[in-house]
Coordinates of C-alpha atoms in Angstrom, one line a residue:
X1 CA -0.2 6.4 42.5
X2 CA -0.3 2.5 43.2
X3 CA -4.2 2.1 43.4
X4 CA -7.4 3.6 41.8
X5 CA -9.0 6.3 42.3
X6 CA -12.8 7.0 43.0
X7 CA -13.5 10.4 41.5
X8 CA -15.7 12.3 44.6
X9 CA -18.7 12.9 42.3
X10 CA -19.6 10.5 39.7
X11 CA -18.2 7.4 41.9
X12 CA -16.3 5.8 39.2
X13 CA -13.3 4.5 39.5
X14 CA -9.9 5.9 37.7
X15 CA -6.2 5.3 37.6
X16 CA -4.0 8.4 38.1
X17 CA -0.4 8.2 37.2
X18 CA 2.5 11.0 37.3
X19 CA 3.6 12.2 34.1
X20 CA 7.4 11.7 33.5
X21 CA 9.5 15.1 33.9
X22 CA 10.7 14.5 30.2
X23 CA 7.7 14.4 29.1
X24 CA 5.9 17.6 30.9
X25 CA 7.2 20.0 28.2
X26 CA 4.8 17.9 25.7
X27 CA 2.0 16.6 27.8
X28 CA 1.3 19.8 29.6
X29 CA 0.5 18.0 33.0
X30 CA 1.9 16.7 35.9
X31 CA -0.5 13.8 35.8
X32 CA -3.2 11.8 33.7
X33 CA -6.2 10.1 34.3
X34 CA -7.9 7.2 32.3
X35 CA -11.2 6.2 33.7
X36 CA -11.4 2.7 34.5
X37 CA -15.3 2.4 33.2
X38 CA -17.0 0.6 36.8
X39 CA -17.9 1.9 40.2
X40 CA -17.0 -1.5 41.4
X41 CA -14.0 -1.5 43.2
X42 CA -12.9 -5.2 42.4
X43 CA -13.5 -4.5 38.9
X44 CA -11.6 -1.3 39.1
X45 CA -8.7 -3.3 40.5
X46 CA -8.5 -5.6 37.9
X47 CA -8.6 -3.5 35.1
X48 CA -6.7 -1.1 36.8
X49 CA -3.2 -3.2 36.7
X50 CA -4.2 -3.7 32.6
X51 CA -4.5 0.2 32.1
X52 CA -1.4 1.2 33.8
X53 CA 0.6 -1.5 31.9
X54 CA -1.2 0.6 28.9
X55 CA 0.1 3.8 30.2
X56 CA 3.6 2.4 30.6
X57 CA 3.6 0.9 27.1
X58 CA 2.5 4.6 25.9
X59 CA 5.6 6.4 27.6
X60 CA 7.8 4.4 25.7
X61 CA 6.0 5.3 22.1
X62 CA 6.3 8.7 23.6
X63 CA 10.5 8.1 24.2
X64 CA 10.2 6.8 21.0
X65 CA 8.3 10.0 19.7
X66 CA 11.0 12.1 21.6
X67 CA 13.8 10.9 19.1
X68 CA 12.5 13.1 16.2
X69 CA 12.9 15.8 18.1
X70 CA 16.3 15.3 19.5
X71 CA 19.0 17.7 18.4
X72 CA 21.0 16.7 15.9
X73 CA 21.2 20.0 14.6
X74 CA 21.0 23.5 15.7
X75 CA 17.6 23.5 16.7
X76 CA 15.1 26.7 15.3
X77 CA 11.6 27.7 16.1
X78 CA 8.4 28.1 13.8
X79 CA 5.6 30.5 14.1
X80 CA 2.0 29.3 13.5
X81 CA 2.7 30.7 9.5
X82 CA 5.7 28.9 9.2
X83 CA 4.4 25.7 10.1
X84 CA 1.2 26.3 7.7
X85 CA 3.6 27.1 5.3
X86 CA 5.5 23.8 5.7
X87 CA 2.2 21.7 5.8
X88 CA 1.6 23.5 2.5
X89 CA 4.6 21.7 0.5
X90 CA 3.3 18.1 1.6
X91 CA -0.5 19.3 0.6
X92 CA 0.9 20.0 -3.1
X93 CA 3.2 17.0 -3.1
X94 CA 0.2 14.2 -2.1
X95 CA -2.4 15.8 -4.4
X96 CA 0.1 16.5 -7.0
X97 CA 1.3 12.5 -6.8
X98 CA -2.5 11.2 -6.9
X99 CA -4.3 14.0 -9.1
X100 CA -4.4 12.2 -12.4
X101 CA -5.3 8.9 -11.1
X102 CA -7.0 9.6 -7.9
X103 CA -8.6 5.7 -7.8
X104 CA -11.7 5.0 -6.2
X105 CA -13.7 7.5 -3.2
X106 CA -13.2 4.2 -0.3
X107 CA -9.4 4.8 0.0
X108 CA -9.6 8.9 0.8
X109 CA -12.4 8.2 3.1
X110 CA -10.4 5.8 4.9
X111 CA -7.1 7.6 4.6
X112 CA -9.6 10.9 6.3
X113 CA -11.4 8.9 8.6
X114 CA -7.9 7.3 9.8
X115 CA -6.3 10.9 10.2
X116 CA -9.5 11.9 12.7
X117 CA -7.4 10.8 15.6
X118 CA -4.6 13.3 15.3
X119 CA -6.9 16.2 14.5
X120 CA -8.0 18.9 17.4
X121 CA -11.3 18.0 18.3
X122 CA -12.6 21.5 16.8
X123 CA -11.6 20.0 13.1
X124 CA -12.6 16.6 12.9
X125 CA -15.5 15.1 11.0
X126 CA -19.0 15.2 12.7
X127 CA -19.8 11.8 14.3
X128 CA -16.2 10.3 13.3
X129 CA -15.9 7.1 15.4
X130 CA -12.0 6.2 16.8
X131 CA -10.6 4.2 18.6
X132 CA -9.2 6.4 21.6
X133 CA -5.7 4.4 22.9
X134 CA -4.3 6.7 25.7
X135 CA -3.8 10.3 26.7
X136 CA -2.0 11.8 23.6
X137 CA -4.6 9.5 21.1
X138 CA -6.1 12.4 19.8
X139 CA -4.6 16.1 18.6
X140 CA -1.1 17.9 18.6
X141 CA 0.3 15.4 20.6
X142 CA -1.2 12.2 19.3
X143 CA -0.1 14.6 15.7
X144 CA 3.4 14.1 17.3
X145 CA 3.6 10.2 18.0
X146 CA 1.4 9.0 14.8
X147 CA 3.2 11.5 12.1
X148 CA 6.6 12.4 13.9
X149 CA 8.5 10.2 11.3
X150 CA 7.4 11.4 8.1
X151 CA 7.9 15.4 9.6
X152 CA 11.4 14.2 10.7
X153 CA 11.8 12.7 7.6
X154 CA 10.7 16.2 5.7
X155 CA 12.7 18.3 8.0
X156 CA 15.6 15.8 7.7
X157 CA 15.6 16.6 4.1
X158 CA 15.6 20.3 4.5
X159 CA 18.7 19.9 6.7
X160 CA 16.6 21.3 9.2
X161 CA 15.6 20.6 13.0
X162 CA 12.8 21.9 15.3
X163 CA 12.4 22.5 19.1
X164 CA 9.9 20.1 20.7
X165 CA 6.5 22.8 20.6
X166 CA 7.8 23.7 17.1
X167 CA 8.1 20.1 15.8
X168 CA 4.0 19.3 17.5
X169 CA 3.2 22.5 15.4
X170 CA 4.7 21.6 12.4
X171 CA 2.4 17.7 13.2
X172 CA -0.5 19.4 13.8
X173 CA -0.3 21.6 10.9
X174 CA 0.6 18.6 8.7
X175 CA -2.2 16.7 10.3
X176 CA -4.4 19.6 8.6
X177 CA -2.9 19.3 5.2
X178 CA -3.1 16.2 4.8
X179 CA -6.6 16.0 6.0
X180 CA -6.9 18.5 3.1
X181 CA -5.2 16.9 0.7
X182 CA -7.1 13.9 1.3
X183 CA -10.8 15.6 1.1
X184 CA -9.4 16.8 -2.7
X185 CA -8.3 13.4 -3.9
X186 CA -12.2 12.4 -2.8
X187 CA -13.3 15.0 -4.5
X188 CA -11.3 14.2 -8.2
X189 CA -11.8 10.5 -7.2
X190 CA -15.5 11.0 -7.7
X191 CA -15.5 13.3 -11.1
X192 CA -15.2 17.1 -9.4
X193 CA -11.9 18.1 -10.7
X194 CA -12.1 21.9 -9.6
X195 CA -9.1 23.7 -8.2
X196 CA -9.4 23.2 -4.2
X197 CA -10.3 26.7 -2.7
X198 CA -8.3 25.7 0.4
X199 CA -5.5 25.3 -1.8
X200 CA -4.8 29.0 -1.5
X201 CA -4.4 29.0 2.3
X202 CA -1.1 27.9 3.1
X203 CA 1.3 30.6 3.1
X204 CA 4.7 30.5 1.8
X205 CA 6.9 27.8 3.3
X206 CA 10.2 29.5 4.6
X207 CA 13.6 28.5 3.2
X208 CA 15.3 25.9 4.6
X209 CA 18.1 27.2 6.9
X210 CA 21.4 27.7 5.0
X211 CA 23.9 24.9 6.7
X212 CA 27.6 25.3 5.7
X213 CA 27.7 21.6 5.0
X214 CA 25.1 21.0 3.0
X215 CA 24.6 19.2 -0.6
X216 CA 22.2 21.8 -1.4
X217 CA 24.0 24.8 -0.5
X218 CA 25.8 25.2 -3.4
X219 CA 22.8 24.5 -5.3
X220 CA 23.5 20.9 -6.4
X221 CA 20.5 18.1 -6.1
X222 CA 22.0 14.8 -5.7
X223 CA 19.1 12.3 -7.6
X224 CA 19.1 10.0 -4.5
X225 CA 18.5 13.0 -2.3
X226 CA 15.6 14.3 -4.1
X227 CA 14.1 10.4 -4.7
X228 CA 14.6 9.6 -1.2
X229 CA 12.3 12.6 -0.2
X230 CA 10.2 12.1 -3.0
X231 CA 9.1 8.6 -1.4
X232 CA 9.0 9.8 2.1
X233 CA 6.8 12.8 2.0
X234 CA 4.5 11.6 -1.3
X235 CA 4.5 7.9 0.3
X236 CA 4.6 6.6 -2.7
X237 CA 4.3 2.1 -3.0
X238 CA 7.3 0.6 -3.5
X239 CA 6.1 -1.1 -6.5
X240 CA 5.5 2.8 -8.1
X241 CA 9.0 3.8 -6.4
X242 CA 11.2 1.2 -8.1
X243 CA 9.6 1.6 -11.1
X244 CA 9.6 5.4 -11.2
X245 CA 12.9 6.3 -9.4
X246 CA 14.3 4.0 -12.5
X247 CA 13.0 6.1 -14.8
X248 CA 15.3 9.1 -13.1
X249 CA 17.9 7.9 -13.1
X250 CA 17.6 6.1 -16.8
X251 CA 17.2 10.2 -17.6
X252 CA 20.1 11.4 -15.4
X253 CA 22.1 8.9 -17.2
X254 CA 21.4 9.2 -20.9
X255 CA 21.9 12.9 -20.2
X256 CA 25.5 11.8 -18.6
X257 CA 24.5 14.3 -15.4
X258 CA 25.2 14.4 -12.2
X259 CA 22.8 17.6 -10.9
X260 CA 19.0 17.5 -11.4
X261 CA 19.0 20.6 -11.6
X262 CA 21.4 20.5 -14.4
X263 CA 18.6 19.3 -16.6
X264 CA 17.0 21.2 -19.4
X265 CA 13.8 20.4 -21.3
X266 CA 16.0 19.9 -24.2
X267 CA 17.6 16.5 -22.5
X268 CA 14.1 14.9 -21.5
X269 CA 13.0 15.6 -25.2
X270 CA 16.2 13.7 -26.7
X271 CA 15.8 10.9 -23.9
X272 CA 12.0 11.1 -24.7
X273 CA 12.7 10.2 -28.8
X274 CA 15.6 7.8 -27.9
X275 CA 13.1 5.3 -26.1
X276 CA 11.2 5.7 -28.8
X277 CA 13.7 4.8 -31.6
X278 CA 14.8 1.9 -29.0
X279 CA 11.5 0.2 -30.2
X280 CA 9.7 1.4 -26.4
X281 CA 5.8 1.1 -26.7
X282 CA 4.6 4.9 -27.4
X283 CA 1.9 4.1 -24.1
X284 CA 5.0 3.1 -22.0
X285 CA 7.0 6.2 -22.7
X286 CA 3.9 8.9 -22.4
X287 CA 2.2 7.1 -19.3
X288 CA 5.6 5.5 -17.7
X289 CA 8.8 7.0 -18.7
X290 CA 7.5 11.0 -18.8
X291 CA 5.1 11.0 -16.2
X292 CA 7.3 9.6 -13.6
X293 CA 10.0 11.9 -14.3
X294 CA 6.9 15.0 -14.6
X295 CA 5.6 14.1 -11.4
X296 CA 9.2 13.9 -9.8
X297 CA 10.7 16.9 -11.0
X298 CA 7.2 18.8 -10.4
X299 CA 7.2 17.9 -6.4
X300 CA 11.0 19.1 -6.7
X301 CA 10.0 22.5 -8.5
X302 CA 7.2 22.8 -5.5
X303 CA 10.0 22.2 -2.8
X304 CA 11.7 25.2 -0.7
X305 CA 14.6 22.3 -0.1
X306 CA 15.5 22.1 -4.2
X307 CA 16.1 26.1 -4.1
X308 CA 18.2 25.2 -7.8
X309 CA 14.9 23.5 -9.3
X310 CA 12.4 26.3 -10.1
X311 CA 10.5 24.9 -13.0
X312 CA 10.3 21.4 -13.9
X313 CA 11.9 20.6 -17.4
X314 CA 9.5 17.7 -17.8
X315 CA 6.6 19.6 -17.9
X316 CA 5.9 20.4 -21.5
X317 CA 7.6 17.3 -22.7
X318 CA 4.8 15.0 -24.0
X319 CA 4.1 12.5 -26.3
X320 CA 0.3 12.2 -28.3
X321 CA -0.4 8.3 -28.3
X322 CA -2.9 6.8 -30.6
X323 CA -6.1 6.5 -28.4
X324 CA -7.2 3.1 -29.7
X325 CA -4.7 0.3 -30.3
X326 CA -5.2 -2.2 -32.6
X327 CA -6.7 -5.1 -31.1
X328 CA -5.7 -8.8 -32.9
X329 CA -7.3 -11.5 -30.8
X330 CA -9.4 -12.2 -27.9
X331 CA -8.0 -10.6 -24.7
X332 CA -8.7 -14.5 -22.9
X333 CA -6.5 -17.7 -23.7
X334 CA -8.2 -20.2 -26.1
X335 CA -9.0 -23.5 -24.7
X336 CA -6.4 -24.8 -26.7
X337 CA -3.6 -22.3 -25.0
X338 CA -5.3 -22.8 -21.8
X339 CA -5.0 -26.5 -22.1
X340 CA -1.3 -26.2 -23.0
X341 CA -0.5 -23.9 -20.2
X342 CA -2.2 -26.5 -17.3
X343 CA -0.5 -29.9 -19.3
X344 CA 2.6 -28.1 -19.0
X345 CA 2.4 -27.6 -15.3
X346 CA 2.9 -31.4 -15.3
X347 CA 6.3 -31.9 -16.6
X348 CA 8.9 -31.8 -14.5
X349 CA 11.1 -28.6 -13.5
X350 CA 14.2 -27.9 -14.2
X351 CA 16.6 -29.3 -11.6
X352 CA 17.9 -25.7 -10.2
X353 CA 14.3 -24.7 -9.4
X354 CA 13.6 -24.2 -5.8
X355 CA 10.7 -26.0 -4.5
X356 CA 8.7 -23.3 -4.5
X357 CA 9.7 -21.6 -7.8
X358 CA 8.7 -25.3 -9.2
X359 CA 5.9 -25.3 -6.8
X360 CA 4.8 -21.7 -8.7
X361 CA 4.7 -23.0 -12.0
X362 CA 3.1 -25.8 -10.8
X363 CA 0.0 -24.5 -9.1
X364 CA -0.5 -20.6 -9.7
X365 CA -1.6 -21.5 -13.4
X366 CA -3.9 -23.9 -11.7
X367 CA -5.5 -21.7 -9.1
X368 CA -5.7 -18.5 -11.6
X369 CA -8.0 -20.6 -14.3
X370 CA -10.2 -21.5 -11.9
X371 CA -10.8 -18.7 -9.4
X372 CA -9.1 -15.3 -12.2
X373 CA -7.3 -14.5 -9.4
X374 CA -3.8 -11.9 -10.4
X375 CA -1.3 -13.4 -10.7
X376 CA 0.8 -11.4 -8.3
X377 CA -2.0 -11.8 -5.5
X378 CA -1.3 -15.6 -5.7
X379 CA 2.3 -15.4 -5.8
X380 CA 2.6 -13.4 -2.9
X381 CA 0.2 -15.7 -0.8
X382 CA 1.6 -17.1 2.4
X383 CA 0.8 -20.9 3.5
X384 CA -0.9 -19.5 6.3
X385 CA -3.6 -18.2 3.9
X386 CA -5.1 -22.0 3.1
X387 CA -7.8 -23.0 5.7
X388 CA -10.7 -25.1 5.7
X389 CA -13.8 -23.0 6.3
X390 CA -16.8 -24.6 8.2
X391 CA -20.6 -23.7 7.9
X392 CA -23.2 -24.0 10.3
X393 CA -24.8 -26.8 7.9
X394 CA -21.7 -28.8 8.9
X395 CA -20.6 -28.7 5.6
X396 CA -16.2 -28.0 5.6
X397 CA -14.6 -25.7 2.2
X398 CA -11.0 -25.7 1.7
X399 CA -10.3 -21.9 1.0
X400 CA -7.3 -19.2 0.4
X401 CA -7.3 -15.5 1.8
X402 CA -6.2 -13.4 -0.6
X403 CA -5.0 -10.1 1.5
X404 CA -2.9 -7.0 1.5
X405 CA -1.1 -8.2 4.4
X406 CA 0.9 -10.4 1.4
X407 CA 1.1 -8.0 -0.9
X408 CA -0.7 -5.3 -3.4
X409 CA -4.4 -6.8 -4.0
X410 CA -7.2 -5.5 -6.0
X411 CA -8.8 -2.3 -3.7
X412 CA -6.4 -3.3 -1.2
X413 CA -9.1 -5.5 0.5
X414 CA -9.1 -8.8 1.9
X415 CA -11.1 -11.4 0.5
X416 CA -11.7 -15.4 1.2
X417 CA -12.2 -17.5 -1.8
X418 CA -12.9 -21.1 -2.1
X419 CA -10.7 -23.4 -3.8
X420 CA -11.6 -26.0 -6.6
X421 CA -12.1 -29.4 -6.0
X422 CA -10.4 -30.1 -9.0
X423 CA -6.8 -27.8 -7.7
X424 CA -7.4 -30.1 -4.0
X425 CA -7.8 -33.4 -6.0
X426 CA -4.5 -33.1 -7.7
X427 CA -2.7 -33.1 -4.4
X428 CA -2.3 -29.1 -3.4
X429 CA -3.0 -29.7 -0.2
X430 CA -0.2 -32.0 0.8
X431 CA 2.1 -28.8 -0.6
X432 CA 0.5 -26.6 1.7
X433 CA 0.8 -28.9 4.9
X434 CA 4.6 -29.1 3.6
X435 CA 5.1 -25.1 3.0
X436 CA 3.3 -24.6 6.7
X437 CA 5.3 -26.8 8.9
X438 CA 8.3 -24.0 7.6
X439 CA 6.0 -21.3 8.2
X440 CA 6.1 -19.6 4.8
X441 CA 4.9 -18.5 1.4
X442 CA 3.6 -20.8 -0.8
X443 CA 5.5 -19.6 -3.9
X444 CA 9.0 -18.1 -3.2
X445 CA 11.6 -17.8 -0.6
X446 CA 12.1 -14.7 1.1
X447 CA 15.4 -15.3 2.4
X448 CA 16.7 -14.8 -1.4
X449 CA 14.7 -11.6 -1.4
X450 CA 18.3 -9.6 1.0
X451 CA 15.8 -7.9 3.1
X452 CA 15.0 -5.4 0.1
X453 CA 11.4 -4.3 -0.6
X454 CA 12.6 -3.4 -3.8
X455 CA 13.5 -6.7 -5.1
X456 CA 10.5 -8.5 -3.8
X457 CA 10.7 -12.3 -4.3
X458 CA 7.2 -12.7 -4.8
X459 CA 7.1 -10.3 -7.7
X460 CA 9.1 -12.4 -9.4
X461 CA 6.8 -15.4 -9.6
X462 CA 4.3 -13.6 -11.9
X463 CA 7.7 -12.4 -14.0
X464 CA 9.1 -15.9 -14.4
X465 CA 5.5 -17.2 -15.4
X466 CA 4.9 -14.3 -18.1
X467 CA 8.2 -15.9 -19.1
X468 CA 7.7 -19.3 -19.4
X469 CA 4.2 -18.7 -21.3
X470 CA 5.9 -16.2 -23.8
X471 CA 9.0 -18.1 -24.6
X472 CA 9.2 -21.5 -23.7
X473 CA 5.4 -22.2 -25.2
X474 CA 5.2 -19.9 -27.6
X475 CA 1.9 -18.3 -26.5
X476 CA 1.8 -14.7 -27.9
X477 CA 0.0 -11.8 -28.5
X478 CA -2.2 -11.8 -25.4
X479 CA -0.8 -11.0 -21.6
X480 CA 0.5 -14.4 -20.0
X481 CA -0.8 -13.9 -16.8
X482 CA -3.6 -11.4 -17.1
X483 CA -5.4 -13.4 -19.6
X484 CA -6.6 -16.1 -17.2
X485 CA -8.5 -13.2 -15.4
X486 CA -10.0 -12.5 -18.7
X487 CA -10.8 -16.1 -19.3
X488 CA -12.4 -16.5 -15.8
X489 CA -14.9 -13.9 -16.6
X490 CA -15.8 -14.8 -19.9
X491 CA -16.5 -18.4 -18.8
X492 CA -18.6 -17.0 -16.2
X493 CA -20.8 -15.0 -18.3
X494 CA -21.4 -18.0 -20.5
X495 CA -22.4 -20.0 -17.6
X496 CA -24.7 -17.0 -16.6
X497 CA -23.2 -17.0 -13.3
X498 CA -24.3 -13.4 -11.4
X499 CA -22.0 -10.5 -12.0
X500 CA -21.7 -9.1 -8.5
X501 CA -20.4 -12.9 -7.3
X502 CA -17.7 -12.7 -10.1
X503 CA -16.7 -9.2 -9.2
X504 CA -16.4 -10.6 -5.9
X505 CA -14.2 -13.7 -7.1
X506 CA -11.9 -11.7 -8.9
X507 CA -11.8 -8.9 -6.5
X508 CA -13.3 -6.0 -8.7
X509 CA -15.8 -3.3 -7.1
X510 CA -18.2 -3.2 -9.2
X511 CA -19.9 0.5 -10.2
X512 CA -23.1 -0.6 -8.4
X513 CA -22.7 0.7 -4.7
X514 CA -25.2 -1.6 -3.4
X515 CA -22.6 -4.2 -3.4
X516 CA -20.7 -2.8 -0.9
X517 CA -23.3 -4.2 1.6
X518 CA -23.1 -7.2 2.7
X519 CA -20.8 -10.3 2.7
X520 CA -21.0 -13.6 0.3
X521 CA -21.5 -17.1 1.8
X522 CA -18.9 -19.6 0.9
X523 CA -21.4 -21.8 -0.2
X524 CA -22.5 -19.4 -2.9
X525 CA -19.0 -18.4 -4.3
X526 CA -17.8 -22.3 -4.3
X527 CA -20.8 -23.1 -6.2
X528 CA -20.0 -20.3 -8.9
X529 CA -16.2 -21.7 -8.6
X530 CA -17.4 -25.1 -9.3
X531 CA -19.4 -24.3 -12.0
X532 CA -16.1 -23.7 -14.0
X533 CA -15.5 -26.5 -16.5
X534 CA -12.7 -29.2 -15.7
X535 CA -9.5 -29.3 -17.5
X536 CA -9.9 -32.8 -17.8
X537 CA -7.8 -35.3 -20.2
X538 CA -4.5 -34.7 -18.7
X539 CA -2.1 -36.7 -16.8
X540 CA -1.8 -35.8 -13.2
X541 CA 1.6 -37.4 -11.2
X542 CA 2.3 -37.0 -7.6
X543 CA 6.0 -36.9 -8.5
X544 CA 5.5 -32.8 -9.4
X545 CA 5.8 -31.0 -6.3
X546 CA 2.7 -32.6 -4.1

């Protein structure tokens, strides 16, 4: 159907397009309507051409939803139990990941309020607001499109493969779980640690089916296997995956195996008191080195696709760590150190720097006294992120977004911050112009990064900084780059600047939920920024990387 189509009784205007035969078995339909919003027919005509170019665009994300359903295996059907059952394992895998550390309430009740979309309509939140984007946006189907690539993932893992209705069951039931899963973390996130009572509602997940050529059938668990799934269906960050999957495979090889399932309680306890006589910080091997491995070998012991890991070894194996360290100094840089670290930032790089590993040392120092900024969220920072801000006084701020689009940021939220005339007056600017014309980040090149997530370029900028500080000026006993965080807010408090506009600054939520409403002006946050005093007394040179 070419043109629109005036529905007989309301008048108003719709387009009405014939669903593909390969996807009949899915829609259920042999057409769709989208309602074009106007009686007017030349209205309707317009828009019409812009919703069926909408349509079209959805039956290729459909196509592309169809691969993860395309048999690559002997296909099998699930029951309705089955596919509760399934759902089950990811339940116990997210809440398990998140359950000690379940952050703050906003990121569950986004995480639920994204997953309204792809719930039946029977089971989503009362007065949720979305977004609706075509004729499979919302349920089994829309279940389908948005989740099909972690349940292929799951299944892929499982050595396992679905019929189409089976794999929408299994999305839909996932859809559930996680929505589930979610509504727990929200719940330890605000203080209620009680066991979930819809915990008990999943029944039990059937076994994988037993394929002649796979790794697990003779009961073996490769470590990459069981990582790679790990990641997939806990969606772990790939900051917390490189550093945890190392910790693995440090135990898989100190224990010279080859099998996890091979390992015994006996092997994390001697790899446990070897970190330990290696000089390892007693925090870093209870918090880092044993509760990575816990909370890896634990989603194994939960998984029907680890048959050969029934218990995890890691369990028991703990470590008691004095609760209060001994604290020597100031957690802030003197004004001494401070002073050192900016003159320092003046002398010229070693020649095998690239321009924007000097530019780094150069500038982040700079931009971290006077705005306590982390480290890593200035590193990360793309040129793009450095605009000049106008009011409607007519007065112009030069300002950087700091956002997760980059990068890992504090909350994961986006916030603008002016920067200090002092940081613009030493030439910063003419840098930025520079890194923009190339269209990229400010402080490292990602073509050295290989195309790995893992090895992130920009990660490295707060590592070779930490560096520099520690060893090549000799500032100890306080965190290299942290510290100018610390220093940020202590100078603010002496300048009695408010508390809510430093929290904003530095990007911490505050406990007061009143501050959640509401933006800051630039005009208020550059005068708190200004307010810091000037490093003054050094020696500026446009020959450092302006």
């Amino acid at each position: 159907m070419t043109l629109p189509w005036m529905h007989p009784t309301t008048k108003v205007w719709y387009a009405r397009l014939w669903v593909p035969v390969e996807f009949k078995p899915i829609v259920k339909k042999d057409e769709i309507r989208r309602s074009l919003r106007t009686k007017e027919l030349p209205e309707a005509k317009r828009r019409f051409t812009q919703v069926v170019a909408e349509i079209e665009a959805e039956w290729q994300q459909m196509r592309e939803a169809a691969e993860f359903v395309k048999p690559h295996l002997p296909e099998r059907s699930l029951s309705q139990m089955e596919a509760h059952g399934l759902a089950g394992e990811i339940y116990r895998s997210i809440v398990e990941l998140h359950r000690a550390n379940p952050g703050h309430p906003e990121q569950w009740e986004k995480e639920i309020a994204e997953l309204q979309r792809v719930l039946p309509a029977r089971e989503r939140t009362p007065g949720a607001h979305f977004v609706i984007m075509g004729p499979w946006s919302v349920g089994a189907n829309s279940a389908a499109r948005i989740l099909g690539a972690e349940v292929r993932a799951f299944l892929d893992a499982r050595n396992d493969n679905l019929d189409a209705p089976s794999f929408v069951k299994l999305c839909s039931a996932v859809a559930l779980a996680k929505r589930d899963a979610y509504a727990q973390l929200l719940r330890n996130s605000m203080g209620d640690f009680t066991d979930d009572p819809k915990a008990g509602r999943f029944p039990p997940a059937p076994p994988p089916p037993t394929m002649a050529n796979s790794k697990d059938a003779g009961g073996e668990v490769d470590p990459e296997v069981l990582l790679k799934k790990w990641r997939t269906i806990s969606k772990v960050a790939d900051k917390t995956y490189k550093s945890w999957s190392g910790k693995l495979r440090m135990l898989m090889a100190f224990a010279k195996k080859t099998d996890v399932a091979t390992l015994t309680s006996l092997d994390v306890e001697r790899w446990r008191d070897r970190r330990l006589e290696d000089g390892i910080n007693p925090k870093t091997v209870s918090l880092g080195d044993l509760a990575a491995v816990r909370n890896i070998l634990g989603f194994a012991a939960g998984n029907t696709a680890f048959p050969s890991i029934r218990t995890n070894v890691a369990a028991d194996v703990k470590l008691k760590i004095r609760k209060k360290t001994i604290k020597l100094r100031e957690s802030s840089f003197t004004f001494e150190e401070a002073h050192a670290i900016l003159s320092a930032t003046l002398m010229e790089s070693p020649p095998r720097f690239t321009e924007a590993r000097r530019a780094a040392r150069r500038w982040v120092p700079w931009i971290c006294a006077y705005t306590g900024a982390r480290v890593g969220e200035i590193g990360q920072m793309h040129s793009s992120r450095i605009f000049e801000k106008a009011t409607p006084n007519g007065r112009k701020y030069w300002c950087m977004l700091i956002t997760p689009e980059d990068g890992s940021t504090k909350n994961n939220e986006a916030r603008t911050i002016p920067i200090h005339s002092h940081i613009i007056e030493q030439g910063f600017l003419n840098y930025v112009k520079k890194r923009q014309k190339l269209d990229k980040p400010l402080f490292y090149e990602p073509e050295l990064n290989g195309g790995s997530d893992m090895h992130r370029q920009a990660d490295k900028v707060g590592e070779r900084l930490a560096e520099w500080v520690r060893n090549d000026l000799k500032i100890r006993g306080v965190q290299p780059n942290h510290a100018w965080r610390h220093r940020f807010e202590t100078l603010h408090r002496s300048l009695k600047i408010r508390e809510d506009i430093t929290d904003h600054i530095t990007g911490h939520s505050g406990e007061d939920i009143s501050r959640k409403y509401g933006d800051y002006l630039v005009e208020t946050l550059s005068d708190a920024i200004e307010a810091m005093p000037r490093h003054n007394g050094l020696t500026f040179t446009t020959s450092v990387v302006s």
